[in-house]
XYZ file of C-alpha atoms in Angstrom:
74
model
C -1.749 -38.727 11.000
C -1.647 -42.497 10.928
C -4.463 -44.331 12.671
C -6.789 -41.306 12.788
C -9.876 -41.554 10.585
C -10.056 -39.063 7.709
C -11.970 -35.961 8.732
C -11.562 -36.644 12.428
C -9.241 -33.709 13.027
C -11.076 -31.264 10.765
C -13.649 -28.997 12.376
C -17.264 -30.000 11.970
C -19.345 -26.993 10.901
C -22.449 -28.573 12.459
C -20.842 -28.490 15.927
C -20.419 -25.055 17.455
C -17.219 -24.219 19.333
C -19.268 -24.004 22.532
C -20.618 -27.511 21.951
C -17.119 -28.767 21.307
C -15.954 -27.184 24.558
C -18.813 -28.884 26.402
C -17.872 -32.226 24.843
C -14.199 -31.797 25.804
C -15.156 -30.707 29.326
C -17.460 -33.703 29.805
C -14.750 -36.030 28.491
C -12.151 -34.474 30.799
C -14.455 -34.802 33.808
C -15.205 -38.430 32.956
C -11.488 -39.194 32.692
C -10.833 -37.424 35.999
C -13.576 -39.418 37.728
C -12.161 -42.648 36.318
C -8.646 -41.723 37.512
C -9.968 -40.905 40.986
C -11.815 -44.214 41.111
C -8.693 -46.116 40.052
C -6.655 -44.241 42.644
C -9.146 -45.247 45.341
C -9.032 -48.862 44.220
C -5.238 -48.780 44.210
C -5.161 -47.385 47.748
C -7.602 -50.053 48.949
C -5.528 -52.816 47.342
C -2.326 -51.391 48.811
C -3.896 -51.359 52.275
C -5.089 -54.938 51.811
C -1.601 -55.966 50.716
C -0.082 -54.270 53.761
C -2.518 -56.087 56.060
C -1.725 -59.440 54.436
C 2.001 -58.789 54.778
C 1.531 -58.026 58.470
C -0.460 -61.218 58.910
C 2.178 -63.264 57.132
C 5.025 -61.725 59.100
C 3.357 -62.900 62.318
C 1.218 -65.978 61.684
C 2.956 -67.226 58.572
C 6.573 -66.758 59.612
C 6.934 -70.408 60.603
C 6.050 -71.475 57.037
C 8.924 -69.678 55.325
C 11.749 -72.164 55.875
C 10.215 -75.535 56.048
C 7.359 -77.820 55.470
C 4.109 -76.146 56.536
C 2.744 -79.539 57.586
C 5.460 -79.937 60.196
C 4.836 -76.525 61.716
C 3.198 -76.561 65.149
C -0.476 -75.761 65.244
C -1.489 -72.573 67.003
């Protein structure tokens, strides 16, 4: 396979199948934790975006079609 170091896919006699399973399990759990963290960050950013959109739809509506300097001050 291109891009895979020689010997990478061949079994290592020094590593028992149980050790390999532990390594794969730890790697899977680390990837799952990273995905959950990213999902949480995405949700937080989406909520922040929604809040900013709400703010802009109210406070910033007067800035959409004109010069913001000529808009009346609140």
